[in-house]
Tab-separated table of C-alpha atoms in Angstrom:
chain	number	residue	atom	x	y	z
U	134	UNK	CA	49.507	-28.534	20.898
U	135	UNK	CA	52.492	-25.800	20.048
U	136	UNK	CA	54.639	-26.777	23.014
U	137	UNK	CA	55.179	-30.322	21.626
U	138	UNK	CA	56.021	-28.664	18.149
U	139	UNK	CA	58.555	-26.813	20.018
U	140	UNK	CA	59.984	-29.761	21.650
U	141	UNK	CA	60.480	-31.625	18.088
U	142	UNK	CA	62.163	-28.485	16.885
U	143	UNK	CA	64.449	-27.823	19.410
U	144	UNK	CA	65.394	-31.723	19.596
U	145	UNK	CA	66.817	-30.705	15.939
U	146	UNK	CA	68.118	-27.475	17.174
U	147	UNK	CA	70.484	-28.710	19.819
U	148	UNK	CA	71.720	-31.099	16.987
U	149	UNK	CA	73.336	-27.938	15.332
U	150	UNK	CA	76.242	-26.354	16.845
U	151	UNK	CA	75.365	-23.028	17.277
U	152	UNK	CA	72.560	-24.149	19.552
U	153	UNK	CA	75.180	-25.488	21.834
U	154	UNK	CA	76.765	-22.286	23.079
U	155	UNK	CA	79.582	-23.727	25.670
U	156	UNK	CA	79.995	-20.342	27.644
U	157	UNK	CA	77.538	-18.651	30.492
U	158	UNK	CA	76.143	-15.339	29.739
U	159	UNK	CA	77.472	-12.162	31.161
U	160	UNK	CA	74.189	-11.306	33.092
U	161	UNK	CA	73.774	-14.569	34.500
U	162	UNK	CA	77.478	-14.650	35.851
U	163	UNK	CA	76.576	-10.972	37.204
U	164	UNK	CA	73.168	-11.904	38.527
U	165	UNK	CA	74.986	-14.897	40.539
U	166	UNK	CA	77.747	-13.238	41.832
U	167	UNK	CA	75.770	-10.441	43.095
U	168	UNK	CA	73.111	-12.482	44.993
U	169	UNK	CA	75.128	-15.551	45.713
U	170	UNK	CA	78.546	-14.361	46.583
U	171	UNK	CA	79.264	-17.725	48.287
U	172	UNK	CA	78.006	-20.799	46.766
U	173	UNK	CA	78.070	-23.262	49.835
U	174	UNK	CA	76.136	-25.808	48.119
U	175	UNK	CA	72.948	-23.773	47.888
U	176	UNK	CA	70.480	-25.210	45.413
U	177	UNK	CA	69.912	-23.460	41.619
U	178	UNK	CA	67.569	-24.602	39.297
U	179	UNK	CA	67.859	-23.763	35.434
U	180	UNK	CA	64.734	-23.764	33.851
U	181	UNK	CA	64.977	-24.620	30.182
U	182	UNK	CA	68.737	-25.196	30.765
U	183	UNK	CA	68.995	-26.776	27.080
U	184	UNK	CA	72.893	-28.239	26.306
U	185	UNK	CA	73.736	-26.828	29.854
U	186	UNK	CA	75.967	-23.805	29.189
U	187	UNK	CA	74.349	-22.439	32.949
U	188	UNK	CA	74.274	-25.896	34.653
U	189	UNK	CA	77.917	-26.185	34.109
U	190	UNK	CA	78.898	-22.820	34.928
U	191	UNK	CA	76.681	-23.076	38.456
U	192	UNK	CA	78.040	-26.611	39.019
U	193	UNK	CA	81.576	-25.024	38.407
U	194	UNK	CA	80.930	-22.546	40.964
U	195	UNK	CA	80.170	-24.997	43.941
U	196	UNK	CA	75.975	-24.911	43.686
U	197	UNK	CA	74.058	-27.884	43.625
U	198	UNK	CA	72.423	-27.805	40.146
U	199	UNK	CA	69.302	-29.210	38.845
U	200	UNK	CA	68.491	-28.535	35.289
U	201	UNK	CA	65.467	-29.310	33.794
U	202	UNK	CA	64.477	-28.999	29.535
U	203	UNK	CA	61.996	-30.961	27.586
U	204	UNK	CA	64.359	-31.674	24.933
U	205	UNK	CA	66.026	-35.198	25.192
U	206	UNK	CA	68.837	-34.134	22.913
U	207	UNK	CA	69.830	-30.934	24.769
U	208	UNK	CA	69.877	-32.432	28.011
U	209	UNK	CA	71.791	-35.537	26.638
U	210	UNK	CA	74.681	-32.779	25.575
U	211	UNK	CA	74.471	-31.307	28.970
U	212	UNK	CA	75.046	-34.743	30.702
U	213	UNK	CA	77.984	-35.522	28.205
U	214	UNK	CA	79.565	-31.779	29.149
U	215	UNK	CA	79.155	-32.345	32.741
U	216	UNK	CA	80.940	-35.648	32.553
U	217	UNK	CA	83.712	-34.428	30.598
U	218	UNK	CA	84.243	-31.494	33.086
U	219	UNK	CA	84.078	-34.022	36.055
U	220	UNK	CA	80.915	-32.246	37.383
U	221	UNK	CA	77.574	-33.189	38.869
U	222	UNK	CA	74.274	-31.847	38.395
U	223	UNK	CA	70.522	-33.289	38.210
U	224	UNK	CA	69.016	-33.338	34.974
U	225	UNK	CA	65.109	-33.589	34.400
U	226	UNK	CA	63.267	-34.260	31.480
U	227	UNK	CA	60.050	-32.281	31.956
U	228	UNK	CA	57.628	-29.624	31.391
U	229	UNK	CA	58.346	-26.026	32.973
U	230	UNK	CA	54.592	-25.909	33.275
U	231	UNK	CA	54.435	-28.067	35.926
U	232	UNK	CA	57.581	-28.835	37.906
U	233	UNK	CA	58.345	-32.518	39.156
U	234	UNK	CA	59.833	-30.678	42.282
U	235	UNK	CA	58.540	-30.102	45.784
U	236	UNK	CA	57.557	-26.406	47.258
U	237	UNK	CA	60.206	-24.173	48.424
U	238	UNK	CA	63.019	-26.201	46.912
U	239	UNK	CA	65.473	-24.010	45.236
U	240	UNK	CA	67.699	-20.807	46.756
U	241	UNK	CA	67.869	-19.824	43.425
U	242	UNK	CA	66.207	-20.086	39.681
U	243	UNK	CA	67.744	-19.000	36.485
U	244	UNK	CA	65.864	-19.304	32.841
U	245	UNK	CA	67.901	-17.708	29.774
U	246	UNK	CA	65.876	-17.204	26.800
U	247	UNK	CA	63.143	-19.639	27.684
U	248	UNK	CA	59.966	-17.758	28.613
U	249	UNK	CA	59.710	-16.155	25.240
U	250	UNK	CA	58.233	-19.753	23.830
U	251	UNK	CA	55.184	-19.496	25.725
U	252	UNK	CA	51.782	-18.137	25.485
U	253	UNK	CA	50.988	-15.504	27.842
U	254	UNK	CA	48.335	-18.192	29.761
U	255	UNK	CA	50.994	-20.468	30.002
U	256	UNK	CA	53.413	-18.119	31.025
U	257	UNK	CA	51.183	-17.188	34.055
U	258	UNK	CA	51.264	-21.374	34.709
U	259	UNK	CA	55.363	-20.671	34.828
U	260	UNK	CA	55.449	-17.982	36.855
U	261	UNK	CA	53.274	-19.782	39.758
U	262	UNK	CA	55.711	-22.903	39.170
U	263	UNK	CA	58.656	-20.426	40.061
U	264	UNK	CA	57.045	-19.046	42.970
U	265	UNK	CA	56.081	-22.299	44.367
U	266	UNK	CA	59.315	-24.276	43.768
U	267	UNK	CA	61.721	-21.037	44.939
U	268	UNK	CA	62.554	-20.995	48.859
U	269	UNK	CA	61.309	-17.825	50.853
U	270	UNK	CA	63.390	-15.118	49.985
U	271	UNK	CA	65.214	-16.907	47.221
U	272	UNK	CA	65.984	-15.202	43.868
U	273	UNK	CA	65.143	-15.615	40.136
U	274	UNK	CA	66.824	-14.296	37.323
U	275	UNK	CA	64.702	-14.357	34.100
U	276	UNK	CA	65.961	-13.452	30.579
U	277	UNK	CA	63.511	-13.383	28.190
U	278	UNK	CA	62.582	-10.933	25.067
U	279	UNK	CA	61.194	-7.695	25.092
U	280	UNK	CA	58.977	-5.971	22.809
U	281	UNK	CA	61.749	-3.887	21.290
U	282	UNK	CA	63.356	-6.891	19.943
U	283	UNK	CA	63.885	-6.796	16.164
U	284	UNK	CA	61.870	-9.998	15.375
U	285	UNK	CA	58.637	-8.191	17.360
U	286	UNK	CA	56.015	-7.942	14.687
U	287	UNK	CA	57.679	-10.583	12.187
U	288	UNK	CA	55.274	-13.456	11.643
U	289	UNK	CA	51.732	-14.103	12.164
U	290	UNK	CA	50.382	-12.447	15.235
U	291	UNK	CA	48.888	-15.269	17.551
U	292	UNK	CA	47.808	-13.246	20.419
U	293	UNK	CA	48.982	-10.138	22.035
U	294	UNK	CA	52.809	-9.591	21.725
U	295	UNK	CA	53.041	-13.114	20.476
U	296	UNK	CA	53.959	-14.154	16.913
U	297	UNK	CA	54.250	-17.282	15.152
U	298	UNK	CA	58.230	-16.693	13.388
U	299	UNK	CA	57.499	-17.098	9.513
U	300	UNK	CA	61.162	-16.583	8.423
U	301	UNK	CA	64.058	-18.785	9.316
U	302	UNK	CA	66.818	-15.981	9.606
U	303	UNK	CA	67.196	-16.936	13.497
U	304	UNK	CA	66.631	-20.516	13.196
U	305	UNK	CA	63.086	-19.757	14.501
U	306	UNK	CA	60.525	-20.650	11.772
U	307	UNK	CA	57.037	-21.768	13.266
U	308	UNK	CA	58.030	-21.007	16.631
U	309	UNK	CA	56.014	-19.294	18.717
U	310	UNK	CA	57.477	-16.171	20.259
U	311	UNK	CA	55.697	-14.218	23.284
U	312	UNK	CA	58.060	-10.439	23.614
U	313	UNK	CA	56.999	-8.943	26.898
U	314	UNK	CA	56.093	-6.084	27.803
U	315	UNK	CA	56.876	-3.989	31.425
U	316	UNK	CA	52.969	-4.344	32.340
U	317	UNK	CA	53.030	-7.678	31.799
U	318	UNK	CA	56.138	-8.054	33.796
U	319	UNK	CA	54.333	-6.395	36.455
U	320	UNK	CA	51.165	-8.546	36.222
U	321	UNK	CA	53.031	-12.001	35.819
U	322	UNK	CA	55.198	-11.597	38.712
U	323	UNK	CA	52.926	-9.647	41.351
U	324	UNK	CA	52.996	-12.238	44.157
U	325	UNK	CA	56.684	-11.821	44.507
U	326	UNK	CA	57.764	-9.513	47.094
U	327	UNK	CA	60.219	-7.603	44.548
U	328	UNK	CA	60.590	-7.209	41.003
U	329	UNK	CA	64.051	-5.689	39.544
U	330	UNK	CA	63.884	-5.105	35.384
U	331	UNK	CA	67.028	-4.374	33.789
U	332	UNK	CA	67.714	-5.146	29.847
U	333	UNK	CA	70.569	-6.167	27.372
U	334	UNK	CA	70.430	-5.190	23.745
U	335	UNK	CA	72.731	-6.124	21.161
U	336	UNK	CA	73.866	-6.391	17.403
U	337	UNK	CA	77.018	-6.913	15.835
U	338	UNK	CA	76.381	-4.670	12.849
U	339	UNK	CA	73.413	-2.791	13.455
U	340	UNK	CA	72.130	0.453	15.487
U	341	UNK	CA	68.361	0.108	14.705
U	342	UNK	CA	67.890	-3.742	14.431
U	343	UNK	CA	68.776	-5.594	17.774
U	344	UNK	CA	68.142	-8.463	19.840
U	345	UNK	CA	66.469	-7.014	23.307
U	346	UNK	CA	66.031	-8.941	26.537
U	347	UNK	CA	64.486	-8.163	29.908
U	348	UNK	CA	66.456	-9.389	32.798
U	349	UNK	CA	63.934	-9.868	35.510
U	350	UNK	CA	65.180	-10.293	39.179
U	351	UNK	CA	62.498	-11.400	41.424
U	352	UNK	CA	62.644	-11.922	45.218
U	353	UNK	CA	60.036	-14.616	46.772
S	61	UNK	CA	102.661	10.361	31.684
S	62	UNK	CA	99.016	9.130	31.908
S	63	UNK	CA	99.717	5.603	30.287
S	64	UNK	CA	102.218	5.154	33.036
S	65	UNK	CA	99.515	5.592	35.653
S	66	UNK	CA	97.258	3.559	33.957
S	67	UNK	CA	99.656	0.662	33.902
S	68	UNK	CA	100.388	0.865	37.929
S	69	UNK	CA	96.888	1.083	38.535
S	70	UNK	CA	95.969	-2.051	36.214
S	71	UNK	CA	98.551	-4.110	37.946
S	72	UNK	CA	96.724	-3.321	41.058
S	73	UNK	CA	93.067	-3.680	39.861
S	74	UNK	CA	94.291	-7.342	38.321
S	75	UNK	CA	94.966	-8.391	41.671
S	76	UNK	CA	91.143	-8.017	42.599
S	77	UNK	CA	88.974	-11.342	41.611
S	78	UNK	CA	86.453	-8.849	39.977
S	79	UNK	CA	88.865	-7.429	37.620
S	80	UNK	CA	89.885	-11.211	36.046
S	81	UNK	CA	86.847	-12.418	34.505
S	82	UNK	CA	86.956	-15.908	33.570
S	83	UNK	CA	84.571	-16.486	30.666
S	84	UNK	CA	84.579	-14.942	27.280
S	85	UNK	CA	81.880	-12.237	26.147
S	86	UNK	CA	79.024	-13.394	24.118
S	87	UNK	CA	80.000	-10.519	21.656
S	88	UNK	CA	83.584	-11.679	21.252
S	89	UNK	CA	82.589	-15.418	20.804
S	90	UNK	CA	80.001	-14.474	17.993
S	91	UNK	CA	82.703	-12.283	16.276
S	92	UNK	CA	84.937	-15.041	15.784
S	93	UNK	CA	82.864	-17.785	15.166
S	94	UNK	CA	81.130	-15.689	12.383
S	95	UNK	CA	84.436	-14.770	10.889
S	96	UNK	CA	87.031	-17.138	11.509
S	97	UNK	CA	85.100	-20.766	11.306
S	98	UNK	CA	88.054	-22.795	10.761
S	99	UNK	CA	90.481	-22.134	13.823
S	100	UNK	CA	93.297	-24.030	12.405
S	101	UNK	CA	93.965	-21.478	9.857
S	102	UNK	CA	93.627	-18.424	12.037
S	103	UNK	CA	96.188	-16.146	13.986
S	104	UNK	CA	94.350	-13.989	16.418
S	105	UNK	CA	96.064	-11.280	18.335
S	106	UNK	CA	94.024	-10.149	21.704
S	107	UNK	CA	95.107	-6.282	21.974
S	108	UNK	CA	95.185	-5.483	25.880
S	109	UNK	CA	94.352	-9.103	26.768
S	110	UNK	CA	94.784	-8.340	30.506
S	111	UNK	CA	94.043	-11.608	32.757
S	112	UNK	CA	93.266	-13.777	29.476
S	113	UNK	CA	89.511	-14.539	29.388
S	114	UNK	CA	89.496	-14.113	25.186
S	115	UNK	CA	93.140	-15.778	25.224
S	116	UNK	CA	91.944	-18.605	27.026
S	117	UNK	CA	88.663	-18.646	24.845
S	118	UNK	CA	90.707	-18.653	21.490
S	119	UNK	CA	93.218	-21.186	22.600
S	120	UNK	CA	90.494	-23.489	23.701
S	121	UNK	CA	88.590	-23.361	20.660
S	122	UNK	CA	92.102	-24.281	18.656
S	123	UNK	CA	93.197	-20.988	17.316
S	124	UNK	CA	96.673	-19.579	17.215
S	125	UNK	CA	96.815	-16.895	19.567
S	126	UNK	CA	99.002	-13.626	20.694
S	127	UNK	CA	97.982	-11.773	23.834
S	128	UNK	CA	99.661	-8.300	24.370
S	129	UNK	CA	99.127	-6.277	27.601
S	130	UNK	CA	101.337	-3.478	29.658
S	131	UNK	CA	100.363	-5.159	32.563
S	132	UNK	CA	102.560	-7.663	33.873
S	133	UNK	CA	100.280	-9.162	36.832
S	134	UNK	CA	97.628	-9.087	34.044
S	135	UNK	CA	100.059	-11.356	32.081
S	136	UNK	CA	101.071	-13.506	34.708
S	137	UNK	CA	97.573	-14.424	35.554
S	138	UNK	CA	96.847	-15.208	31.708
S	139	UNK	CA	99.728	-16.978	31.733
S	140	UNK	CA	99.102	-19.229	34.734
S	141	UNK	CA	95.487	-20.088	33.679
S	142	UNK	CA	96.616	-21.131	30.214
S	143	UNK	CA	99.189	-23.407	31.732
S	144	UNK	CA	96.463	-25.143	34.298
S	145	UNK	CA	94.385	-25.905	31.238
S	146	UNK	CA	97.479	-26.759	29.059
S	147	UNK	CA	96.613	-24.684	26.391
S	148	UNK	CA	99.036	-22.711	23.954
S	149	UNK	CA	99.222	-18.830	23.628
S	150	UNK	CA	102.243	-16.260	22.943
S	151	UNK	CA	102.007	-13.504	25.700
S	152	UNK	CA	104.079	-10.431	25.249
S	153	UNK	CA	104.434	-7.379	27.382
S	154	UNK	CA	104.262	-4.358	25.354
S	155	UNK	CA	102.527	-1.187	24.161
S	156	UNK	CA	99.834	-0.764	21.927
S	157	UNK	CA	101.365	2.409	20.502
S	158	UNK	CA	104.145	0.259	19.236
S	159	UNK	CA	103.280	-3.141	18.658
S	160	UNK	CA	106.139	-5.684	18.590
S	161	UNK	CA	104.715	-7.420	15.689
S	162	UNK	CA	105.914	-7.237	11.898
S	163	UNK	CA	103.520	-5.791	9.347
S	164	UNK	CA	100.372	-8.132	8.347
S	165	UNK	CA	101.070	-10.606	10.775
S	166	UNK	CA	97.567	-11.408	12.003
S	167	UNK	CA	94.182	-12.641	10.307
S	168	UNK	CA	92.057	-11.399	13.154
S	169	UNK	CA	92.575	-8.974	16.402
S	170	UNK	CA	90.300	-8.579	19.053
S	171	UNK	CA	90.075	-5.586	21.694
S	172	UNK	CA	87.710	-5.415	24.287
S	173	UNK	CA	87.386	-2.470	26.644
S	174	UNK	CA	90.953	-1.315	25.994
S	175	UNK	CA	91.035	1.685	23.430
S	176	UNK	CA	88.903	3.665	25.682
S	177	UNK	CA	92.074	4.561	27.937
S	178	UNK	CA	93.927	6.333	25.079
S	179	UNK	CA	93.853	10.457	24.417
S	180	UNK	CA	92.852	10.747	20.927
S	181	UNK	CA	96.576	11.293	19.688
S	182	UNK	CA	97.350	8.018	21.080
S	183	UNK	CA	94.342	6.421	19.873
S	184	UNK	CA	95.206	7.410	16.256
S	185	UNK	CA	98.502	5.646	16.868
S	186	UNK	CA	97.123	2.565	18.223
S	187	UNK	CA	94.174	2.377	15.099
S	188	UNK	CA	97.404	2.842	12.592
S	189	UNK	CA	99.209	0.126	14.312
S	190	UNK	CA	96.184	-2.443	14.261
S	191	UNK	CA	95.990	-1.726	10.722
S	192	UNK	CA	99.759	-2.158	10.048
S	193	UNK	CA	99.740	-5.349	11.682
S	194	UNK	CA	96.359	-6.705	10.282
S	195	UNK	CA	96.323	-9.069	7.051
S	196	UNK	CA	94.899	-7.853	4.178
S	197	UNK	CA	91.450	-8.762	4.072
S	198	UNK	CA	91.967	-9.500	7.794
S	199	UNK	CA	89.188	-8.402	10.688
S	200	UNK	CA	89.441	-6.512	13.758
S	201	UNK	CA	86.368	-6.337	16.397
S	202	UNK	CA	87.109	-3.387	18.961
S	203	UNK	CA	84.959	-3.078	21.833
S	204	UNK	CA	84.940	0.417	23.283
S	205	UNK	CA	82.428	2.640	25.531
S	206	UNK	CA	79.725	5.175	23.995
S	207	UNK	CA	78.673	8.360	25.153
S	208	UNK	CA	75.322	6.671	26.383
S	209	UNK	CA	77.362	4.832	29.040
S	210	UNK	CA	75.870	5.534	32.412
S	211	UNK	CA	79.712	6.552	33.471
S	212	UNK	CA	80.032	9.224	30.844
S	213	UNK	CA	81.068	12.530	32.227
S	214	UNK	CA	81.993	11.372	35.536
S	215	UNK	CA	84.969	13.228	35.836
S	216	UNK	CA	86.719	16.185	34.432
S	217	UNK	CA	86.716	16.642	30.601
S	218	UNK	CA	90.052	16.973	29.238
S	219	UNK	CA	89.352	16.420	25.446
S	220	UNK	CA	86.200	16.091	23.936
S	221	UNK	CA	84.379	13.145	25.441
S	222	UNK	CA	87.405	12.264	27.342
S	223	UNK	CA	87.514	12.687	30.961
S	224	UNK	CA	89.694	11.855	33.904
S	225	UNK	CA	87.152	9.752	35.849
S	226	UNK	CA	86.202	10.231	39.452
S	227	UNK	CA	83.949	7.050	39.838
S	228	UNK	CA	85.361	4.275	42.559
S	229	UNK	CA	87.215	1.797	40.124
S	230	UNK	CA	88.592	3.994	37.463
S	231	UNK	CA	89.222	6.954	39.667
S	232	UNK	CA	91.899	9.124	37.814
S	233	UNK	CA	91.897	6.816	34.501
S	234	UNK	CA	91.582	8.718	31.444
S	235	UNK	CA	88.599	7.298	29.754
S	236	UNK	CA	87.413	8.307	26.007
S	237	UNK	CA	83.478	7.790	25.293
S	238	UNK	CA	82.976	7.226	21.467
S	239	UNK	CA	80.623	8.627	19.054
S	240	UNK	CA	79.169	6.944	15.928
S	241	UNK	CA	80.322	9.727	13.961
S	242	UNK	CA	83.893	9.459	15.005
S	243	UNK	CA	83.604	5.668	14.530
S	244	UNK	CA	82.377	5.861	10.903
S	245	UNK	CA	83.611	8.954	9.396
S	246	UNK	CA	87.232	9.947	11.085
S	247	UNK	CA	88.906	7.589	13.306
S	248	UNK	CA	88.839	4.062	11.254
S	249	UNK	CA	88.678	5.714	7.378
S	250	UNK	CA	91.959	3.816	6.882
S	251	UNK	CA	90.016	0.491	7.028
S	252	UNK	CA	88.048	-1.155	3.701
S	253	UNK	CA	85.002	-1.590	5.876
S	254	UNK	CA	83.563	-0.480	8.869
S	255	UNK	CA	80.386	-2.090	10.423
S	256	UNK	CA	78.859	-0.937	13.496
S	257	UNK	CA	76.903	-2.411	16.156
S	258	UNK	CA	75.981	-2.084	20.055
S	259	UNK	CA	75.522	-3.357	23.295
S	260	UNK	CA	73.740	-1.822	26.220
S	261	UNK	CA	73.065	-3.570	29.263
S	262	UNK	CA	71.885	-3.432	33.054
S	263	UNK	CA	70.953	-5.911	35.332
S	264	UNK	CA	68.895	-3.533	37.757
S	265	UNK	CA	67.700	-0.277	35.761
S	266	UNK	CA	66.523	0.722	32.142
S	267	UNK	CA	67.856	3.883	32.112
S	268	UNK	CA	71.335	3.807	33.258
S	269	UNK	CA	73.486	0.997	31.566
S	270	UNK	CA	76.947	0.226	30.375
S	271	UNK	CA	76.818	1.006	26.844
S	272	UNK	CA	79.411	-0.189	24.103
S	273	UNK	CA	79.894	0.329	20.283
S	274	UNK	CA	80.963	-2.937	18.710
S	275	UNK	CA	83.260	-1.897	15.720
S	276	UNK	CA	83.948	-4.735	12.810
S	277	UNK	CA	86.633	-3.528	10.805
S	278	UNK	CA	87.805	-5.127	7.401
S	279	UNK	CA	91.659	-4.232	6.415
């Protein structure tokens, strides 16, 4: 199954330093400041938390934080970093296709660069799981690759907007990547009461080949 | 003089929480990791360091760091943060138009969102200063606003692509919005190599966004 292969690959990637970024991304910081000006122990879930850059940020800000990931190696780093900072968070090894949490558990959910690694049918399941575990009026912030990204079209076309990477320039060889378009965003998240879409595009040394992500803010 | 007015305004802005970001930006982190893999051997200057988000990052990662800014308020906050983390950095109050450093003092220079606040004549002086204090083979990373930014044109144009701003947080600031052409063929030609990237971002819109050029210069 492609997800099992992804797990093995991520376990390996987390052992390399590049895949353990320490600092939170600007867009997650802005989402949190804009929507949760007071942390007051509100409950936040980081979906696909990896080595914990945002778990640590959210814990530092005073949220009650849960992180879930399928990579044990990633979670071990997250755990160690939390301990180094004297912070607490609940870390779960599990699948985001079937979240081990009750309905209406979280005030907020963030997910950075995770949804792109799922096939469209599985994405529909993830969208349902996000909706189910979010409290009413809760907000989710999803950052995922767009069809404008430089990797789009490079690799073997598995299904619409989905490619199996066949080069290792971004260390993603053999990973399956789904690039979202606006139509899919409307379709996937239609059950939410509001959807706002922003974006971020960046390259250090090119104006034509760049990383491109959609920033999706959802309200239940 | 417009720079004196800017200085007063920044002292005020640094008193607001929003103007004291704590974490480094992703593009600076990437530039530093890609170009200076060995912190022990690199002395980095943060030009216009403000409240010290990048000074703190560089010190945490083990680089030798110098920060310069014209705002005492900004520097006071940077100093306090550095001390709280028991780190070390050299902080100077001074002007970017006349850097108080010897020729060829730094292996790397970063400047995030600073060179936009100068008129053309002063901008050219600042760039000469960057070139002067950088070691031969050294690299500078300059982040400036582009003409595609959502704030372009919000004010009175006083020189080409330079506006006296009328938007709330930047009221009366002089802001220059950069073009690709002036970066590649005019302003930085004194350097042996210019690489150009960019970042566009907005949380809620696809057609109105912050837009920066990311300029990597090699002396």
